[in-house]
Coordinates of C-alpha atoms and ligand atoms in Angstrom, one line a residue:
M1 CA 58.2 54.7 23.6
E2 CA 59.9 54.6 20.2
P3 CA 58.3 52.3 17.7
I4 CA 60.0 49.0 17.1
K5 CA 61.7 49.0 13.8
V6 CA 61.1 46.4 11.1
G7 CA 63.1 45.7 8.0
L8 CA 60.9 44.1 5.4
L9 CA 62.6 41.8 2.8
G10 CA 60.5 41.3 -0.3
F11 CA 57.4 43.1 -1.3
G12 CA 55.3 40.5 -3.2
T13 CA 51.9 39.1 -2.2
V14 CA 52.7 38.7 1.5
G15 CA 55.2 41.5 1.9
S16 CA 52.9 44.1 0.4
G17 CA 49.9 42.6 2.3
T18 CA 51.8 43.0 5.6
F19 CA 52.7 46.6 4.8
T20 CA 49.0 47.4 4.0
V21 CA 47.6 45.7 7.1
L22 CA 50.2 47.2 9.4
R23 CA 49.5 50.7 8.1
R24 CA 45.7 50.4 8.0
N25 CA 45.4 49.0 11.6
Q26 CA 48.5 50.8 13.1
E27 CA 46.6 52.5 16.0
E28 CA 44.8 49.3 17.1
I29 CA 48.1 47.3 16.8
K30 CA 50.0 49.9 18.8
R31 CA 47.4 49.6 21.6
R32 CA 47.8 45.9 21.6
A33 CA 51.6 45.7 21.3
G34 CA 52.3 48.5 23.8
R35 CA 54.3 50.4 21.3
G36 CA 54.2 51.3 17.6
I37 CA 55.5 48.8 15.0
E38 CA 57.1 50.6 12.0
I39 CA 58.4 49.3 8.8
S40 CA 61.4 51.6 8.5
R41 CA 63.2 49.9 5.6
I42 CA 62.2 47.7 2.6
A43 CA 64.6 45.7 0.5
V44 CA 63.3 44.6 -2.9
R45 CA 64.6 43.4 -6.1
T46 CA 62.3 45.6 -8.2
P47 CA 61.8 49.0 -6.5
S48 CA 59.1 50.0 -9.0
K49 CA 56.8 47.3 -7.6
V50 CA 56.7 49.1 -4.2
K51 CA 53.6 51.3 -4.1
G52 CA 52.4 53.7 -1.3
A53 CA 55.6 53.5 0.8
E54 CA 56.7 57.1 0.4
G55 CA 59.1 58.2 3.1
I56 CA 60.3 54.7 3.8
G57 CA 63.9 53.8 2.9
I58 CA 63.7 51.4 -0.1
T59 CA 66.8 49.6 -1.3
T60 CA 67.9 46.8 -3.5
D61 CA 70.7 46.0 -1.1
F62 CA 69.2 43.3 1.2
N63 CA 72.3 43.1 3.3
A64 CA 72.1 46.8 4.1
V65 CA 68.8 46.1 5.8
V66 CA 69.8 43.0 7.8
D67 CA 73.0 44.8 8.9
D68 CA 71.3 48.1 9.8
P69 CA 71.8 48.6 13.6
S70 CA 68.5 50.5 13.8
I71 CA 66.4 47.5 12.7
D72 CA 65.0 45.3 15.5
I73 CA 63.0 42.8 13.5
V74 CA 63.7 41.4 10.0
A75 CA 60.5 40.2 8.3
E76 CA 61.6 37.8 5.6
M77 CA 58.9 37.6 2.8
I78 CA 61.1 36.5 -0.1
G79 CA 60.6 32.7 0.0
G80 CA 62.8 29.8 -0.9
T81 CA 65.8 28.3 0.7
G82 CA 68.6 30.3 -1.1
V83 CA 69.0 34.0 -0.5
A84 CA 66.3 33.8 2.3
R85 CA 68.5 31.4 4.3
D86 CA 71.6 33.6 3.9
L87 CA 69.7 36.7 5.0
V88 CA 67.9 35.1 7.9
L89 CA 71.2 33.6 9.3
R90 CA 73.0 36.9 8.8
A91 CA 70.2 38.8 10.5
I92 CA 70.2 36.4 13.5
A93 CA 74.0 36.8 13.7
N94 CA 73.4 40.5 13.9
G95 CA 71.0 40.0 16.8
K96 CA 67.7 40.7 14.9
H97 CA 64.5 38.9 15.6
I98 CA 63.0 37.1 12.6
V99 CA 59.4 37.0 11.4
T100 CA 58.9 34.8 8.3
A101 CA 56.2 33.1 6.3
N102 CA 58.7 30.8 4.7
K103 CA 57.8 27.2 5.4
A104 CA 60.3 25.8 2.9
L105 CA 63.1 27.6 4.7
L106 CA 62.1 26.3 8.1
A107 CA 61.1 22.8 7.1
V108 CA 64.5 22.3 5.4
H109 CA 66.9 24.5 7.4
G110 CA 64.8 24.8 10.6
S111 CA 67.3 23.0 12.9
E112 CA 70.2 25.3 11.8
I113 CA 68.1 28.4 12.1
F114 CA 66.5 27.7 15.4
E115 CA 69.8 26.7 16.9
A116 CA 71.5 29.9 15.7
A117 CA 68.5 31.9 17.1
S118 CA 68.7 30.2 20.5
K119 CA 72.4 30.8 20.8
K120 CA 71.9 34.5 19.9
G121 CA 68.7 34.8 22.2
V122 CA 66.5 36.0 19.4
M123 CA 63.0 35.0 18.3
V124 CA 62.0 33.3 15.1
A125 CA 58.3 33.6 14.6
F126 CA 56.5 31.8 11.8
E127 CA 52.8 31.8 12.2
A128 CA 52.2 32.7 8.6
A129 CA 54.2 29.7 7.4
V130 CA 51.4 27.2 8.2
A131 CA 47.8 27.6 7.1
G132 CA 48.0 31.3 6.2
G133 CA 45.7 33.3 8.5
I134 CA 44.8 30.5 10.9
P135 CA 46.7 30.8 14.2
I136 CA 47.5 27.1 14.2
I137 CA 51.1 27.6 15.4
K138 CA 50.0 29.5 18.4
A139 CA 47.2 27.0 19.1
L140 CA 49.7 24.1 19.0
R141 CA 52.5 25.8 20.8
E142 CA 50.6 27.5 23.5
G143 CA 46.8 26.9 23.5
L144 CA 47.2 23.1 23.5
T145 CA 50.3 22.9 25.6
A146 CA 48.7 20.9 28.3
N147 CA 48.0 18.0 25.9
R148 CA 49.8 15.0 24.6
I149 CA 49.0 15.6 20.9
E150 CA 47.8 12.3 19.2
Y151 CA 47.3 13.5 15.6
I152 CA 47.1 16.4 13.2
A153 CA 45.4 16.2 9.9
G154 CA 45.0 19.2 7.7
I155 CA 44.1 20.8 4.4
I156 CA 47.1 23.1 4.5
N157 CA 47.6 24.0 0.8
G158 CA 45.2 26.5 -0.6
T159 CA 46.3 26.1 -4.2
T160 CA 45.6 22.4 -4.4
N161 CA 42.4 22.6 -2.5
Y162 CA 41.3 25.4 -4.8
I163 CA 42.2 23.2 -7.8
L164 CA 40.3 20.1 -6.5
S165 CA 37.2 22.2 -5.7
E166 CA 37.2 23.9 -9.1
M167 CA 37.6 20.6 -10.9
R168 CA 34.8 19.0 -8.9
D169 CA 32.3 21.9 -8.8
R170 CA 32.9 23.8 -12.0
G171 CA 34.4 21.1 -14.1
L172 CA 37.6 23.1 -14.8
D173 CA 40.5 21.2 -16.1
F174 CA 43.7 21.0 -14.0
A175 CA 45.7 23.6 -15.9
T176 CA 42.9 26.2 -15.9
A177 CA 42.3 25.8 -12.2
L178 CA 46.0 26.1 -11.4
K179 CA 46.3 29.3 -13.5
A180 CA 43.4 30.8 -11.6
A181 CA 45.1 29.9 -8.2
Q182 CA 48.3 31.6 -9.5
D183 CA 46.4 34.7 -10.6
L184 CA 44.8 34.9 -7.1
G185 CA 48.3 34.9 -5.5
Y186 CA 47.8 31.6 -3.7
A187 CA 50.5 29.5 -5.5
E188 CA 54.2 29.3 -4.6
A189 CA 56.7 31.0 -7.0
D190 CA 57.3 27.5 -8.3
P191 CA 53.8 25.9 -8.3
T192 CA 55.1 22.4 -8.5
F193 CA 55.7 22.8 -4.7
D194 CA 51.9 23.1 -4.3
I195 CA 50.7 20.5 -6.7
E196 CA 53.4 17.9 -5.8
G197 CA 52.5 18.2 -2.1
V198 CA 55.9 19.7 -1.1
D199 CA 54.4 22.8 0.4
A200 CA 51.9 20.9 2.5
A201 CA 54.6 18.5 3.6
H202 CA 56.8 21.5 4.7
K203 CA 53.8 22.7 6.8
V204 CA 53.0 19.4 8.4
T205 CA 56.7 18.9 9.1
L206 CA 56.7 22.1 11.1
M207 CA 53.5 21.1 12.9
S208 CA 54.9 17.7 13.8
A209 CA 57.9 19.2 15.4
I210 CA 55.7 21.5 17.6
A211 CA 53.2 18.7 18.4
F212 CA 55.6 15.9 19.3
G213 CA 58.7 17.7 20.4
V214 CA 60.9 16.2 17.6
P215 CA 63.4 18.0 15.3
V216 CA 62.2 19.4 12.0
Q217 CA 62.7 16.5 9.6
F218 CA 61.3 17.3 6.2
D219 CA 63.7 14.7 4.6
R220 CA 61.8 11.9 6.4
A221 CA 58.3 13.1 5.3
Y222 CA 56.4 11.1 2.7
V223 CA 55.2 13.4 -0.1
E224 CA 52.7 12.8 -2.8
G225 CA 50.7 15.5 -4.6
I226 CA 47.7 15.7 -6.8
S227 CA 49.2 15.9 -10.2
K228 CA 48.6 12.2 -10.9
L229 CA 45.1 12.2 -9.4
D230 CA 42.6 10.9 -12.0
A231 CA 39.2 12.6 -12.3
I232 CA 37.6 9.2 -12.5
D233 CA 38.7 8.5 -8.9
I234 CA 37.2 11.8 -7.7
R235 CA 33.9 10.6 -9.3
Y236 CA 34.1 7.0 -7.9
A237 CA 35.0 8.3 -4.5
E238 CA 31.9 10.5 -4.6
N239 CA 29.8 7.5 -5.6
L240 CA 31.0 5.8 -2.4
G241 CA 30.4 8.8 -0.2
Y242 CA 33.9 10.3 0.0
R243 CA 35.7 13.4 -1.1
I244 CA 39.4 13.5 -2.1
K245 CA 41.5 16.1 -0.4
L246 CA 45.3 16.7 -0.1
L247 CA 45.9 16.1 3.5
G248 CA 49.0 16.6 5.6
I249 CA 49.0 14.1 8.4
A250 CA 51.2 13.7 11.5
R251 CA 50.3 10.9 13.9
R252 CA 51.8 9.5 17.0
T253 CA 51.8 5.7 17.0
E254 CA 53.5 3.1 19.2
K255 CA 56.1 2.5 16.6
G256 CA 56.9 6.1 15.8
I257 CA 55.5 9.1 14.1
E258 CA 53.6 9.0 10.8
L259 CA 54.5 12.1 8.7
R260 CA 52.8 12.1 5.4
T261 CA 51.1 14.2 2.7
H262 CA 49.0 12.6 0.0
P263 CA 45.6 12.8 -1.6
T264 CA 43.2 11.2 0.8
L265 CA 39.6 10.0 0.7
I266 CA 37.6 11.5 3.6
P267 CA 33.9 10.6 4.4
E268 CA 31.8 13.4 2.9
K269 CA 30.1 14.0 6.3
R270 CA 33.3 15.1 7.9
L271 CA 33.9 18.9 8.2
L272 CA 37.3 18.6 6.4
A273 CA 35.6 17.0 3.4
N274 CA 33.6 20.2 3.0
V275 CA 36.5 22.7 3.1
E276 CA 36.5 24.3 -0.3
G277 CA 38.5 26.7 -2.4
A278 CA 41.7 28.2 -0.9
M279 CA 40.3 27.6 2.6
N280 CA 42.4 25.6 5.0
A281 CA 41.4 23.5 8.0
V282 CA 43.4 21.6 10.5
V283 CA 42.1 18.9 12.9
V284 CA 44.2 18.4 16.1
H285 CA 43.5 15.7 18.6
G286 CA 44.9 16.1 22.1
D287 CA 44.4 13.6 24.9
A288 CA 42.8 16.2 27.2
V289 CA 41.0 18.5 24.9
G290 CA 39.8 15.8 22.4
T291 CA 39.3 16.9 18.8
T292 CA 39.7 20.6 17.8
L293 CA 39.3 22.2 14.4
Y294 CA 40.8 25.3 13.0
Y295 CA 39.4 26.8 9.8
G296 CA 40.2 29.9 7.7
K297 CA 41.9 31.4 4.7
G298 CA 45.1 29.5 4.0
A299 CA 46.6 31.8 1.4
G300 CA 46.4 35.3 -0.1
A301 CA 47.8 38.7 0.8
E302 CA 45.8 39.9 3.8
P303 CA 45.0 36.6 5.5
T304 CA 48.7 35.8 5.5
A305 CA 49.5 39.3 6.6
S306 CA 47.2 38.8 9.6
A307 CA 49.5 36.1 10.8
V308 CA 52.7 38.0 10.0
V309 CA 51.5 41.1 11.9
A310 CA 50.4 38.9 14.9
D311 CA 54.0 37.6 15.0
L312 CA 55.3 41.2 14.8
V313 CA 53.1 42.1 17.8
D314 CA 54.3 39.0 19.8
V315 CA 57.9 39.8 19.1
T316 CA 57.4 43.4 20.1
R317 CA 55.8 42.3 23.4
L318 CA 58.5 39.8 24.2
H319 CA 61.4 41.8 22.8
T320 CA 62.6 42.9 26.2
A321 CA 61.8 39.6 28.0
D322 CA 64.6 37.4 29.2
P323 CA 65.1 34.8 26.4
E324 CA 64.9 32.0 29.0
H325 CA 61.3 33.0 29.7
R326 CA 60.0 33.2 26.2
V327 CA 57.9 30.5 24.6
P328 CA 60.4 28.1 22.9
H329 CA 60.5 28.3 19.0
L330 CA 59.1 24.8 18.6
A331 CA 57.1 24.6 21.9
F332 CA 59.4 22.2 23.6
Q333 CA 62.6 23.4 25.3
H334 CA 65.6 23.3 22.9
D335 CA 67.4 20.6 25.0
S336 CA 64.3 18.5 25.4
L337 CA 63.6 17.3 21.9
A338 CA 62.8 13.5 21.6
N339 CA 64.3 11.2 19.0
T340 CA 61.1 9.4 18.3
P341 CA 61.5 7.9 14.8
I342 CA 59.6 9.1 11.8
L343 CA 58.1 5.9 10.2
P344 CA 58.7 5.1 6.6
I345 CA 55.5 5.0 4.5
E346 CA 55.6 1.2 4.3
E347 CA 55.0 1.1 8.1
V348 CA 52.0 3.4 8.0
T349 CA 48.6 2.1 8.8
S350 CA 45.6 3.2 6.7
S351 CA 42.5 2.0 5.0
Y352 CA 42.7 2.1 1.2
Y353 CA 40.8 2.8 -2.0
L354 CA 41.9 0.5 -4.8
R355 CA 40.7 0.9 -8.4
L356 CA 41.3 -2.1 -10.7
R357 CA 40.6 -2.2 -14.5
V358 CA 39.8 -5.9 -15.2
A359 CA 38.6 -8.1 -18.0
D360 CA 34.9 -8.5 -17.6
V361 CA 35.0 -12.4 -17.1
T362 CA 33.7 -14.7 -14.4
G363 CA 36.0 -15.5 -11.5
V364 CA 38.0 -12.3 -11.7
L365 CA 36.7 -10.9 -8.4
A366 CA 37.2 -14.1 -6.6
N367 CA 40.9 -14.2 -7.4
I368 CA 41.3 -10.6 -6.2
T369 CA 39.4 -11.1 -2.9
R370 CA 41.4 -14.3 -2.3
I371 CA 44.7 -12.4 -2.5
L372 CA 43.5 -9.8 0.0
A373 CA 42.1 -12.5 2.3
D374 CA 45.4 -14.3 2.3
K375 CA 47.0 -11.2 3.7
A376 CA 44.1 -10.7 6.2
I377 CA 43.0 -7.5 4.4
S378 CA 39.3 -7.3 4.7
I379 CA 37.0 -5.4 2.3
D380 CA 34.7 -2.6 3.6
A381 CA 32.9 -1.7 0.4
L382 CA 33.0 -2.7 -3.3
L383 CA 31.8 -1.0 -6.4
Q384 CA 31.7 -2.5 -9.9
K385 CA 31.2 -0.3 -12.9
E386 CA 29.6 -1.9 -15.9
S387 CA 31.8 -2.2 -19.0
E388 CA 29.9 0.4 -21.0
H389 CA 30.6 3.0 -18.3
V390 CA 34.4 2.7 -18.7
D391 CA 35.6 5.6 -20.8
G392 CA 32.2 5.6 -22.5
E393 CA 32.9 2.6 -24.7
D394 CA 32.5 -1.2 -24.2
K395 CA 36.0 -2.7 -24.3
G396 CA 35.0 -5.8 -22.4
E397 CA 36.6 -4.3 -19.3
T398 CA 35.2 -3.1 -16.1
D399 CA 36.4 -1.0 -13.1
I400 CA 36.3 -2.6 -9.7
I401 CA 36.7 -0.2 -6.7
L402 CA 37.5 -1.7 -3.3
I403 CA 37.6 0.0 0.0
T404 CA 39.7 -1.9 2.5
H405 CA 39.8 -1.9 6.3
E406 CA 42.9 -0.7 8.0
T407 CA 46.1 -2.5 7.1
V408 CA 49.9 -1.7 7.1
E409 CA 51.0 -0.2 3.8
K410 CA 53.6 -2.9 3.0
E411 CA 50.8 -5.5 3.2
I412 CA 48.6 -3.7 0.7
N413 CA 51.6 -3.0 -1.6
A414 CA 52.4 -6.8 -1.6
A415 CA 48.7 -7.6 -2.4
I416 CA 48.7 -5.1 -5.2
T417 CA 51.8 -6.7 -6.7
Q418 CA 50.0 -10.0 -6.8
I419 CA 46.8 -8.5 -8.1
E420 CA 48.6 -6.8 -11.0
A421 CA 50.2 -10.1 -11.9
L422 CA 46.8 -11.6 -12.6
S423 CA 46.1 -12.0 -16.3
T424 CA 42.6 -10.6 -15.9
V425 CA 43.9 -7.3 -14.4
V426 CA 44.6 -5.1 -17.4
S427 CA 46.3 -2.0 -16.0
K428 CA 48.1 -0.7 -12.9
V429 CA 46.1 -0.6 -9.7
T430 CA 45.3 2.9 -8.4
K431 CA 45.8 3.1 -4.7
L432 CA 44.6 6.1 -2.5
R433 CA 44.8 6.3 1.3
M434 CA 41.7 7.0 3.4
E435 CA 41.2 8.7 6.7
G436 CA 38.0 8.3 8.7
L437 CA 38.8 11.2 11.0
K438 CA 36.5 9.9 13.7
Ligands
NDP501 P1 55.9 36.7 -4.1 O1 56.6 36.0 -5.2 O2 54.6 37.4 -4.4 O3 56.9 37.8 -3.5 C1 58.3 37.5 -3.2 C2 59.0 38.8 -3.0 O4 60.4 38.5 -2.8 C3 59.0 39.7 -4.2 O5 59.2 41.1 -3.8 C4 60.2 39.3 -5.1 O6 60.8 40.2 -5.9 C5 61.2 39.0 -4.0 N1 62.2 38.0 -4.3 C6 61.9 36.8 -4.8 N2 63.1 36.1 -5.0 C7 64.1 37.0 -4.7 C8 65.5 36.9 -4.7 N3 66.1 35.7 -5.1 N4 66.2 37.9 -4.3 C9 65.6 39.0 -3.9 N5 64.2 39.2 -3.9 C10 63.5 38.1 -4.3 O7 55.8 35.6 -3.0 P2 54.8 35.6 -1.8 O8 54.6 36.9 -1.2 O9 53.6 34.8 -2.2 O10 55.5 34.6 -0.8 C11 56.5 35.1 0.1 C12 56.7 34.0 1.2 O11 55.5 33.8 1.9 C13 57.1 32.6 0.7 O12 57.9 32.0 1.6 C14 55.7 31.9 0.6 O13 55.9 30.5 0.7 C15 55.1 32.5 1.9 N6 53.6 32.4 1.9 C16 52.9 32.8 0.9 C17 51.5 32.8 1.0 C18 50.6 33.3 -0.2 O14 49.4 33.2 0.0 N7 51.2 33.9 -1.2 C19 50.8 32.4 2.2 C20 51.7 31.9 3.2 C21 53.1 32.0 3.1 P3 60.2 40.4 -7.4 O15 58.8 41.0 -7.3 O16 61.2 41.4 -8.0 O17 60.2 39.1 -8.0
HSE502 N1 51.1 28.3 -1.8 C1 50.6 28.2 -0.5 C2 49.2 27.6 -0.6 C3 50.5 29.5 0.1 O1 48.6 27.5 -1.7 O2 48.7 27.2 0.4 C4 50.1 29.5 1.6 O3 51.1 28.9 2.3

């Protein structure tokens, strides 16, 4: 049988990695797919960057590839929501299947793209868009399909996990650690997407749609990154037996779905707390299977290519199948999506880490605990740092760190407002959410 023909758009970290892996393992891949998979055209902005692709048609005209009748699959490895969206929609209109690593595109324009693909009867495969080389999309969409998924919690951004690990283990400052992550090819073209939590939020948004059968709703996600995280909180968290990780969380509750990304304290004994560097890990809890954990490289050329090529094989295998009998793009049938609400962050339930800088005078703690007690917020642990330990000099101030039991976010916010109004509390309260992951 003739090889299936792929048009590759973009030849950066992931595009070139895909080309390399496909070429190196082509015989093995052919035996698995049942026919060869051939990148027959590559569209790039800068042709001089394409190495080792002699004999393959290279063009700077991206439309020429998506319009080429000989191309069966368009592999979009450009990124972003601009030109990538136009090209993907044009390729779908031309009846091409899509393989993409572009979580931003699908998290923001997923509904439009999946609808267009359903109408046209083509596949949109996006394993590489979430957690790099970990086959988490396949696990959620197929392996766990018997389950009612209760929650997902994951370290799903390699760049920020790398930064946090390097800051903690090697004492690197934020900017140096970010530069290293960029040099290693982990970061997004605009690294603010990584450090402000947007990339992780894109990924958890996609997972929430597959897990709960709801539309892709990035605009409803709560997003908070690591740029405002203070090194002192990383140290205090460790004193209390926790690590701070950027977690993407999607949880089913009676009131609706929690969809949030933020720095999170995790007990140091949990496996997720020990995921270091650019590694990713995702915990999924299903009612039948219980808790499952997926771990692996979350970024980089070949780990991501592993997922892209897996999608190319899947599409090749299902290419001739009746569209009605393929696995739905988002696990649930297109006409069976639920309208379960995504909860605003104020309605989310969590336990909290609070750090308060206070004047070192008697009675200060009693006033704070009274405010919390009035709101039925109970304290799980308390740490007080002596004055001389604050910033290395004695200002007559001290840090109080409180760990609360679970409460609704609006209650803790109201308590913080009252605490900050106390004359003995000398700066803004730092609040971090916690996950026990039991
Ligand atoms: P790179 O920046 O390394 O590569 C992007 C490629 O697309 C380059 O060939 C670039 O050309 C080209 N390109 C960028 N913008 C345009 C444009 N406006 N018009 C035409 N061509 C353009 O990105 P990555 O390979 O890292 O990422 C690609 C996709 O994969 C993104 O969606 C990203 O989120 C996703 N991804 C990345 C991972 C990683 O580890 N890097 C992991 C998982 C997913 P030029 O070289 O000339 O700039
Ligand atoms: N910038 C992303 C990360 C790439 O650091 O995880 C993988 O999606």
